[in-house]
mmCIF file of C-alpha atoms and ligand atoms in Angstrom:
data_model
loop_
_atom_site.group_PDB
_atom_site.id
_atom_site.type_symbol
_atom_site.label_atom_id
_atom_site.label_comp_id
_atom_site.label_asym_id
_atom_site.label_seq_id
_atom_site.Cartn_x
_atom_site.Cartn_y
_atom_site.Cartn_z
ATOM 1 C CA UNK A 28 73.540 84.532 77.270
ATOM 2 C CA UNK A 29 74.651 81.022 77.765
ATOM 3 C CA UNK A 30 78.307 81.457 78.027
ATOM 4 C CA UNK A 31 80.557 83.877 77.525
ATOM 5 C CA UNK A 32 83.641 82.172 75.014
ATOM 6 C CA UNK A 33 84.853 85.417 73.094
ATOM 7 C CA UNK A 34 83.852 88.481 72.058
ATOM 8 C CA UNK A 35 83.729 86.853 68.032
ATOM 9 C CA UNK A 36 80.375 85.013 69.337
ATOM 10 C CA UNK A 37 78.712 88.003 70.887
ATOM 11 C CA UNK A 38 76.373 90.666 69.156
ATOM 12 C CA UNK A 39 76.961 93.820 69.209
ATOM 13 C CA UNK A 40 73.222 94.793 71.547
ATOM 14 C CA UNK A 41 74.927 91.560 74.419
ATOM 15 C CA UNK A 42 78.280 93.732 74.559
ATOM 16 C CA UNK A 43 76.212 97.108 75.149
ATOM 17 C CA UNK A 44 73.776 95.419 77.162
ATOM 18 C CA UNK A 45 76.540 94.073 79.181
ATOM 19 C CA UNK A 46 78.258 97.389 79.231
ATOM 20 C CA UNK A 47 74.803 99.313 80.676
ATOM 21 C CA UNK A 48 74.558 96.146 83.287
ATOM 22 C CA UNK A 49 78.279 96.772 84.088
ATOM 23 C CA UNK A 50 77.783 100.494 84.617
ATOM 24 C CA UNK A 51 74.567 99.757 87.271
ATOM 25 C CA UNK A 52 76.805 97.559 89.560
ATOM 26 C CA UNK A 53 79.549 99.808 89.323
ATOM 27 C CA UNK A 54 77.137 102.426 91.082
ATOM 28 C CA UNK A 55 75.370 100.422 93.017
ATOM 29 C CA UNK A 56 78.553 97.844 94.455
ATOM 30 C CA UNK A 57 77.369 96.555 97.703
ATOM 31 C CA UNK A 58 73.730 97.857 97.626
ATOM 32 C CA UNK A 59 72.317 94.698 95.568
ATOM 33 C CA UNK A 60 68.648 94.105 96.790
ATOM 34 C CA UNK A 61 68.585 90.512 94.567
ATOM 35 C CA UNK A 62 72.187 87.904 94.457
ATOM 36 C CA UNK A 63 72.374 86.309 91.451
ATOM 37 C CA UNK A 64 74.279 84.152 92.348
ATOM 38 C CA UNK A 65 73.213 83.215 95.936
ATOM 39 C CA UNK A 66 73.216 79.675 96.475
ATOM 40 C CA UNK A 67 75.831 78.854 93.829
ATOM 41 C CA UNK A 68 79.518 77.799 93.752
ATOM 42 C CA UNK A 69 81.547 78.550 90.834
ATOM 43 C CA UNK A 70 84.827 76.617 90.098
ATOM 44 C CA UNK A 71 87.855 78.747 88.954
ATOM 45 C CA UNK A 72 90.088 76.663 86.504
ATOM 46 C CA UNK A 73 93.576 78.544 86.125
ATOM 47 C CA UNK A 74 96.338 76.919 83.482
ATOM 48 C CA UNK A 75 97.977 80.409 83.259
ATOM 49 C CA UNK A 76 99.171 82.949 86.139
ATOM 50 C CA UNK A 77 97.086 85.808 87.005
ATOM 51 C CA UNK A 78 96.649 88.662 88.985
ATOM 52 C CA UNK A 79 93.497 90.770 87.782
ATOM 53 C CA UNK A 80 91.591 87.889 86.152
ATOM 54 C CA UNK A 81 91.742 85.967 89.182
ATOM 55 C CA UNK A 82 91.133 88.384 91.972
ATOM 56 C CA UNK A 83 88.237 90.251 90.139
ATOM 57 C CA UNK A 84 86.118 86.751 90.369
ATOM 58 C CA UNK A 85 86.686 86.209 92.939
ATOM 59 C CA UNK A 86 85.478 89.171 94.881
ATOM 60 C CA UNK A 87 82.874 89.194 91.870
ATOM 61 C CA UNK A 88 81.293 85.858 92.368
ATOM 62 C CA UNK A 89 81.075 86.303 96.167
ATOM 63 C CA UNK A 90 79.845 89.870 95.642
ATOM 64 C CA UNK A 91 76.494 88.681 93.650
ATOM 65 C CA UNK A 92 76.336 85.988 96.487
ATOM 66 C CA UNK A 93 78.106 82.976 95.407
ATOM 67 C CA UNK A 94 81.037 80.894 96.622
ATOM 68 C CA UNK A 95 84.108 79.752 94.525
ATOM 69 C CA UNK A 96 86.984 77.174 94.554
ATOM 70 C CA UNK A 97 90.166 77.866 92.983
ATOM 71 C CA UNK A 98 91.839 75.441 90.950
ATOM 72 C CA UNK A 99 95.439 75.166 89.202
ATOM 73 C CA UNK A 100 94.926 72.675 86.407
ATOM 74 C CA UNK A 101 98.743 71.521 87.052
ATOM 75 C CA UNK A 102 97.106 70.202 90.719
ATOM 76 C CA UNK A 103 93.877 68.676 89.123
ATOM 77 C CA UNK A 104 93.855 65.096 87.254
ATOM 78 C CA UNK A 105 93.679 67.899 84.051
ATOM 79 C CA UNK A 106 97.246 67.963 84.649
ATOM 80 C CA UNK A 107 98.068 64.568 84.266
ATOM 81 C CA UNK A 108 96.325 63.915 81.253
ATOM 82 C CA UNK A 109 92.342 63.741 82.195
ATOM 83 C CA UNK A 110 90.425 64.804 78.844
ATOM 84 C CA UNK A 111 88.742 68.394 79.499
ATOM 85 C CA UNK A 112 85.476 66.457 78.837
ATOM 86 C CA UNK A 113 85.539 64.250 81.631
ATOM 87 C CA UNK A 114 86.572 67.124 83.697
ATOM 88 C CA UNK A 115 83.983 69.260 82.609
ATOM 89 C CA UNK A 116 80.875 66.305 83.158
ATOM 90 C CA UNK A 117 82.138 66.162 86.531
ATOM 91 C CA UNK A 118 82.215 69.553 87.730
ATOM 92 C CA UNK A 119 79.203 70.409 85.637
ATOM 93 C CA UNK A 120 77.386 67.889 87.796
ATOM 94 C CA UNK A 121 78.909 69.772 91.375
ATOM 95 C CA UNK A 122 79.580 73.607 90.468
ATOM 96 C CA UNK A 123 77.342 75.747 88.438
ATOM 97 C CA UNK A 124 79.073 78.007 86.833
ATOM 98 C CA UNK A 125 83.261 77.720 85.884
ATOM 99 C CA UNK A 126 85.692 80.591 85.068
ATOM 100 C CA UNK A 127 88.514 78.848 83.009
ATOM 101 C CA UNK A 128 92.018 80.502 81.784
ATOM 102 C CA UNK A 129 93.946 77.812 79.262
ATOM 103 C CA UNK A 130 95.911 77.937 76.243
ATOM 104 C CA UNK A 131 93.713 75.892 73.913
ATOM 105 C CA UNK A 132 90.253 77.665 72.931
ATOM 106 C CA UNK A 133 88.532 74.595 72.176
ATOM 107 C CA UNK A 134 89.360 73.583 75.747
ATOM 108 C CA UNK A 135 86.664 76.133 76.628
ATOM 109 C CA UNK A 136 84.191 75.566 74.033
ATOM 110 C CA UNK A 137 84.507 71.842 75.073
ATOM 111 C CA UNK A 138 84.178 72.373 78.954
ATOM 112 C CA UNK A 139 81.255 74.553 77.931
ATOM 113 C CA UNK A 140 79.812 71.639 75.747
ATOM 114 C CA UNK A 141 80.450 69.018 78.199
ATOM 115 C CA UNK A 142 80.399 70.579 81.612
ATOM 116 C CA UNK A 143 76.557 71.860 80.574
ATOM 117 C CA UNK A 144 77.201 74.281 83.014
ATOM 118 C CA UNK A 145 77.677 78.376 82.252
ATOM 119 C CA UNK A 146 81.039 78.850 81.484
ATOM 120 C CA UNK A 147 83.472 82.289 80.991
ATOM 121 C CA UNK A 148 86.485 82.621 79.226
ATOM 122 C CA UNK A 149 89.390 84.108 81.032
ATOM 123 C CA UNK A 150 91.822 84.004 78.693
ATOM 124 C CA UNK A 151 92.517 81.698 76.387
ATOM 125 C CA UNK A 152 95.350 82.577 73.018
ATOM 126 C CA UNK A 153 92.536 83.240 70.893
ATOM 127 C CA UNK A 154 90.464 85.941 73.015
ATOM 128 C CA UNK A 155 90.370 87.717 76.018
ATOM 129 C CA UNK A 156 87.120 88.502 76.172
ATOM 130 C CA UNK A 157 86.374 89.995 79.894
ATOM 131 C CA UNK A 158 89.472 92.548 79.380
ATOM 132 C CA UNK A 159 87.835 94.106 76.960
ATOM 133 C CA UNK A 160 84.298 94.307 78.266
ATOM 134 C CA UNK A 161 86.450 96.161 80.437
ATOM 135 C CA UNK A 162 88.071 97.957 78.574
ATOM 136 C CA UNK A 163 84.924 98.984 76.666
ATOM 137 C CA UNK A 164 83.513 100.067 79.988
ATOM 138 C CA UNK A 165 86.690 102.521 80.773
ATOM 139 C CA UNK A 166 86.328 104.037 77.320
ATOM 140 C CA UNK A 167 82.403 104.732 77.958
ATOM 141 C CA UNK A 168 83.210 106.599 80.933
ATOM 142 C CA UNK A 169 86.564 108.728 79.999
ATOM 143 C CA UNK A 170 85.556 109.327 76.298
ATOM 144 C CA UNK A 171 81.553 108.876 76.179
ATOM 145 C CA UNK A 172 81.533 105.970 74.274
ATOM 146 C CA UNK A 173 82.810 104.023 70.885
ATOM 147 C CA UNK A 174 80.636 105.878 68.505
ATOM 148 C CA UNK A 175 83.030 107.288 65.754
ATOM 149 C CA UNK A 176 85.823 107.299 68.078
ATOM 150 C CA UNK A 177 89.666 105.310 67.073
ATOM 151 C CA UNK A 178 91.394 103.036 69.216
ATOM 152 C CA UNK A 179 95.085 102.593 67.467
ATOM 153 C CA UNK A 180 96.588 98.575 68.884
ATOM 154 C CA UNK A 181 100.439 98.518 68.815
ATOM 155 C CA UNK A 182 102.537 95.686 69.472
ATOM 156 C CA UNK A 183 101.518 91.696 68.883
ATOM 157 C CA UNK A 184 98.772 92.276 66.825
ATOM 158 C CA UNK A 185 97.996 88.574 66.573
ATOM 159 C CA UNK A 186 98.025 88.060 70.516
ATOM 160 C CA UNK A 187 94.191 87.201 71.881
ATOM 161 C CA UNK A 188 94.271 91.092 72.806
ATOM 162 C CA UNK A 189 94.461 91.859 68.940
ATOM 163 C CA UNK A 190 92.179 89.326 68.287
ATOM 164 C CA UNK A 191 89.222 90.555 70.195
ATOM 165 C CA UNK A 192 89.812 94.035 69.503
ATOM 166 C CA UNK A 193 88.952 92.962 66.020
ATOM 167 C CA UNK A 194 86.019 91.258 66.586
ATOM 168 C CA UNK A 195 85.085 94.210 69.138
ATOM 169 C CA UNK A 196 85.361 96.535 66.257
ATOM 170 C CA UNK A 197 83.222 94.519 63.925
ATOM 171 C CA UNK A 198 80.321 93.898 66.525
ATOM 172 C CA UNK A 199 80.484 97.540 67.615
ATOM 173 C CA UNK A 200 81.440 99.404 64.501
ATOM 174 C CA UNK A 201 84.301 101.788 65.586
ATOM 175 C CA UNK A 202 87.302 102.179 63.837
ATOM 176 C CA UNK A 203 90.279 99.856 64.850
ATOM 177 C CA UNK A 204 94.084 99.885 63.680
ATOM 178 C CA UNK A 205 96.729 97.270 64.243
ATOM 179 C CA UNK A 206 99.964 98.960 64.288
ATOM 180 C CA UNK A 207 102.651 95.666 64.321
ATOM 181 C CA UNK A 208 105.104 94.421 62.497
ATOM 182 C CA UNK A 209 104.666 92.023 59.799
ATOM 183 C CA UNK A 210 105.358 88.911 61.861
ATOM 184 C CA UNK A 211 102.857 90.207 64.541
ATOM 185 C CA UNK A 212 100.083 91.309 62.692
ATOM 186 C CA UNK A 213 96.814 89.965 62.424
ATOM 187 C CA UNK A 214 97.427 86.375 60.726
ATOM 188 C CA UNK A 215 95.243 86.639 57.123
ATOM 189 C CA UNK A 216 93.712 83.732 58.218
ATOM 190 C CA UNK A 217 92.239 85.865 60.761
ATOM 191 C CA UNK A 218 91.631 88.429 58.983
ATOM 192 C CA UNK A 219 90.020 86.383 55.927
ATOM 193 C CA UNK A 220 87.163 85.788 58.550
ATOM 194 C CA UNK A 221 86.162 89.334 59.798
ATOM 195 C CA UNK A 222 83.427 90.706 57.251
ATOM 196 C CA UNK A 223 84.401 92.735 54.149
ATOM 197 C CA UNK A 224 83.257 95.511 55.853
ATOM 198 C CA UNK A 225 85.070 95.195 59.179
ATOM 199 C CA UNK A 226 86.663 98.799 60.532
ATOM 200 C CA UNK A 227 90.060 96.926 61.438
ATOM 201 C CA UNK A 228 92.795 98.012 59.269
ATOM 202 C CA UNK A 229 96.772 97.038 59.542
ATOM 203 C CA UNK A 230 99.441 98.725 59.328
ATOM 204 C CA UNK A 231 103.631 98.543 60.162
ATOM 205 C CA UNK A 232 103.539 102.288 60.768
ATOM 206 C CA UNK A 233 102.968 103.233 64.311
ATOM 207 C CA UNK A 234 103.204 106.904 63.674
ATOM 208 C CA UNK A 235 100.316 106.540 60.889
ATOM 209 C CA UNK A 236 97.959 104.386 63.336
ATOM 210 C CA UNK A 237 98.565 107.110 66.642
ATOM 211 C CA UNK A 238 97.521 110.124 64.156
ATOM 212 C CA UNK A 239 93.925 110.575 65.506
ATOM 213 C CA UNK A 240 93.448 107.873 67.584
ATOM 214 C CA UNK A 241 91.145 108.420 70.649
ATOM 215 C CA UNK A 242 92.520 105.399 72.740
ATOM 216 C CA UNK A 243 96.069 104.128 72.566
ATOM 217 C CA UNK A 244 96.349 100.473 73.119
ATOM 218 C CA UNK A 245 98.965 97.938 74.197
ATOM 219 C CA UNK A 246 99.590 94.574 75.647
ATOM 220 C CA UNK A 247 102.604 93.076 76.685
ATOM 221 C CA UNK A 248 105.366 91.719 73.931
ATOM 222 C CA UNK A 249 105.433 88.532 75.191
ATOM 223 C CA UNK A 250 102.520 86.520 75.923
ATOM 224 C CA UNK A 251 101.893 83.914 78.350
ATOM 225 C CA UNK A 252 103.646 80.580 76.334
ATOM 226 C CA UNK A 253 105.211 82.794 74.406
ATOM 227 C CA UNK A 254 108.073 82.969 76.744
ATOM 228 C CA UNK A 255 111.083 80.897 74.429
ATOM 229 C CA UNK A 256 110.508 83.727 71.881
ATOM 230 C CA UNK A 257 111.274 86.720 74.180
ATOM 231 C CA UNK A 258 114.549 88.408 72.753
ATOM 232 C CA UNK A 259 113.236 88.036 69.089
ATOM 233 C CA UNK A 260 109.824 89.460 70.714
ATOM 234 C CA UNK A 261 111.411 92.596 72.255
ATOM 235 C CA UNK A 262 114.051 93.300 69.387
ATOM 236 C CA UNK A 263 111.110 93.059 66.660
ATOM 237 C CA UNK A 264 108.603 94.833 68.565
ATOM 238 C CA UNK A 265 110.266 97.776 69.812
ATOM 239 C CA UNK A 266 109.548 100.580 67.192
ATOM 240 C CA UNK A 267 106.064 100.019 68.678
ATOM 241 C CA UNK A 268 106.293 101.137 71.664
ATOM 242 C CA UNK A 269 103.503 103.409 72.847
ATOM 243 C CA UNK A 270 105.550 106.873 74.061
ATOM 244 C CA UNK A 271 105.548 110.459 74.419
ATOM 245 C CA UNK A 272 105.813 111.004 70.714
ATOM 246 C CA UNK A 273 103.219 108.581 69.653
ATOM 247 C CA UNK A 274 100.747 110.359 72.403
ATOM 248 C CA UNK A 275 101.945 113.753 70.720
ATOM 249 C CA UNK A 276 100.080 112.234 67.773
ATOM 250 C CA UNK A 277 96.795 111.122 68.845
ATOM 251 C CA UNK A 278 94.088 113.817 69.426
ATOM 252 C CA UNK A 279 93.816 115.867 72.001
ATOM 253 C CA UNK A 280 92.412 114.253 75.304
ATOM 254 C CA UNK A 281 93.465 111.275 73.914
ATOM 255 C CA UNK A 282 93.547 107.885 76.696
ATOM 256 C CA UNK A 283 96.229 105.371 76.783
ATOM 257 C CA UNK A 284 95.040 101.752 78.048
ATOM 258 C CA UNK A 285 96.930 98.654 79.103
ATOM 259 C CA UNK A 286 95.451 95.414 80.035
ATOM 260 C CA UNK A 287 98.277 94.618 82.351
ATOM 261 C CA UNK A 288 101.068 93.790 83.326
ATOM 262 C CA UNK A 289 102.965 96.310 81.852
ATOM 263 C CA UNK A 290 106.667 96.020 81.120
ATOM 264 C CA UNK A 291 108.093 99.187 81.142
ATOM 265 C CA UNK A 292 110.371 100.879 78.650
ATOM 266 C CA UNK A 293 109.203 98.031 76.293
ATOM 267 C CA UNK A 294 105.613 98.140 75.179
ATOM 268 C CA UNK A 295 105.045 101.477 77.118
ATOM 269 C CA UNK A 296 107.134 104.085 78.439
ATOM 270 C CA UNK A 297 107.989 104.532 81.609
ATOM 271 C CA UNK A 298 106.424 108.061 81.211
ATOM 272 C CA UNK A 299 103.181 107.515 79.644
ATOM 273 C CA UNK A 300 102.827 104.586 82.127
ATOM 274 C CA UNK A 301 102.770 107.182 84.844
ATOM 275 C CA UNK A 302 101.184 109.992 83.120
ATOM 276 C CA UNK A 303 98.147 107.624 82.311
ATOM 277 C CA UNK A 304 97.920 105.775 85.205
ATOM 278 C CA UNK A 305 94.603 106.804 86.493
ATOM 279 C CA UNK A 306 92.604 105.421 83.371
ATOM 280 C CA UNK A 307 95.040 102.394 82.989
ATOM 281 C CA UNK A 308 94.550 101.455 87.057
ATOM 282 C CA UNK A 309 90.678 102.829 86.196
ATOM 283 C CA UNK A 310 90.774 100.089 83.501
ATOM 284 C CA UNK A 311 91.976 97.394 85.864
ATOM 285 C CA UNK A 312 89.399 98.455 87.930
ATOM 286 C CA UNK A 313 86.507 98.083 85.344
ATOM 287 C CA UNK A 314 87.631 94.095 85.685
ATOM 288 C CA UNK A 315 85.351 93.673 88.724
ATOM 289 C CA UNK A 316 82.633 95.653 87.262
ATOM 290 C CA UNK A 317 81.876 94.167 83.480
ATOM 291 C CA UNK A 318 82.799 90.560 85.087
ATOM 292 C CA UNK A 319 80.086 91.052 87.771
ATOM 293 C CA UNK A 320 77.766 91.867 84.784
ATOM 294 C CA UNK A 321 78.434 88.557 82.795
ATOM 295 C CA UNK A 322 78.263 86.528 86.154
ATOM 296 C CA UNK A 323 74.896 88.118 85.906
ATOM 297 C CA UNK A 324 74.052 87.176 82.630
ATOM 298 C CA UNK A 325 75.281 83.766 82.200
ATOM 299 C CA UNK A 326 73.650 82.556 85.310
ATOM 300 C CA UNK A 327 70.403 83.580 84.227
HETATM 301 N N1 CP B 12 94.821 91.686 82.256
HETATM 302 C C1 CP B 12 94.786 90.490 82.872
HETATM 303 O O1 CP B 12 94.073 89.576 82.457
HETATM 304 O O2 CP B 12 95.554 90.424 83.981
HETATM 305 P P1 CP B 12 95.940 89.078 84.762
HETATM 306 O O3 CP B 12 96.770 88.252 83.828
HETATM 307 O O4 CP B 12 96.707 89.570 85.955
HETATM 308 O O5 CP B 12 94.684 88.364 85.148
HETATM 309 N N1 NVA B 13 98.359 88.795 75.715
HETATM 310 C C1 NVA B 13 98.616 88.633 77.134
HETATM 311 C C2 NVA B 13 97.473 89.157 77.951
HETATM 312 C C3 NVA B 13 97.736 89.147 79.434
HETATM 313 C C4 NVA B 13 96.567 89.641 80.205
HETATM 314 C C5 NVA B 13 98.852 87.153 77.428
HETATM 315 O O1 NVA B 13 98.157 86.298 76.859
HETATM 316 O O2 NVA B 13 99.738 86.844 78.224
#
């Protein structure tokens, strides 16, 4: 694996093989015998905030042996109007690897192009890819797997989260709903590209998509850039809420899962936040885990 842009360009033997990589580090964190990364340094290219993202490379990159740098593109040239490209053909000639977090997807295709240099997606508005390598990682261990199982998406369907859920689904064959309102759902654009047979159905009933479901999803309302549209957001979005009747829905044992941040009383309760916390904080967890395993790969 050369890069790691989305989830959409992966198949579905890289995410388990990924997933099986992630699970050996987990057990064996700080008892490497080989560094994959020794002798590198691996730039860090943040446009957006972040707490998880950020801190899981970090300890990631220097766990496999590596250093990294740390940059806000609003203290970089990038910020003043330097093209990504020239960026990218100068760090690709000085780092050798770069973690980037942006708005723009075809900022990271392009640094990847450019830069020549392996390159991870952290987040762009299209995909989040390493949350839900994660997130696939939490589900192996608290429900045994993805074979046959449901994972039920409420909120802003057609937020990067939704997005590579979908494509998750389709490379990995479980069954997926997107529980959101009609202005959040999946854009038909979108969903004109996913294959006829895709699992990924839609749906405005929230009640209909927690009946069954294995793993209860959500995301915050309000993405990152999507702040100017917050009251609409919240007013809109609120009959999706993931709470105790929603979990009184899903099947027994069922897991609730947030990437994080969670805002309270608005895409989650207040008391399935706390009566989940152990797989959602197990989830954030996973972060340092599946990242360390596509460190691994893409510096191959
Ligand atoms: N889930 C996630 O990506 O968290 P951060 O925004 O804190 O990195
Ligand atoms: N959809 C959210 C994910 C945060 C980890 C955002 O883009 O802000």
């Amino acid at each position: 694996m050369e890069h790691l842009l989305g989830i959409e360009p992966l198949t579905g033997t890289e995410i388990e093989c990924l997933i099986d990589h992630a699970v050996e580090l987990k057990a064996t964190r700080g008892a490497l015998d080989e560094l994959p990364l020794a002798g590198e340094t691996w730039a860090m290219i943040f446009t957006k905030s972040s707490t998880r993202t950020r801190v899981s490379f970090e300890v990631g990159v220097r766990e496999l042996g590596g250093s990294v740098f740390f940059l806000n593109s609003n203290d970089m040239q990038l910020g003043r109007g330097e093209p990504i490209k020239d960026t990218a053909r100068v760090l690709g000639r000085m780092a050798h690897g770069a973690i980037i977090r942006t708005y723009d997807q075809q900022d990271v295709v392009d640094f990847a192009h450019y830069s020549g240099i392996p390159t991870i997606n952290a987040l762009t508005d299209e995909e989040h890819p390493c949350q839900i390598l994660a997130d696939l990682l939490t589900i192996q261990e608290l429900c045994g797997g993805w074979v046959g199982k449901k994972v039920a998406f409420f909120g802003d369907g057609d937020c990067n989260m939704g997005r590579s859920w979908a494509w998750a689904a389709v490379r990995l064959g479980f069954e997926l709903v997107v529980a959101a309102p009609a202005e959040f759902q999946l854009k038909s654009d979108f969903q004109d590209c996913l294959p006829d047979d895709a699992p990924v159905t839609v749906t405005d009933d929230p009640k209909a998509a927690a009946e069954n479901a294995d793993v209860l999803y959500t995301d915050t309302w309000v993405s990152m850039g999507k702040e100017d549209e917050a009251a609409d957001r919240l007013k809109i979005l609120a009959p999706f809420q993931i709470n105790d009747e929603l979990v009184g829905l899903a099947n027994c044992g069922v897991i609730v899962q947030h990437c994080l941040p969670a805002y309270r009383e608005k895409e989650i309760s207040e008391s399935v936040m706390e009566a989940h916390a152990d797989a959602i904080f197990q989830q954030a967890e996973n972060r340092l885990h599946a990242q360390k395993a596509v460190l691994a790969a893409v510096s191959k």
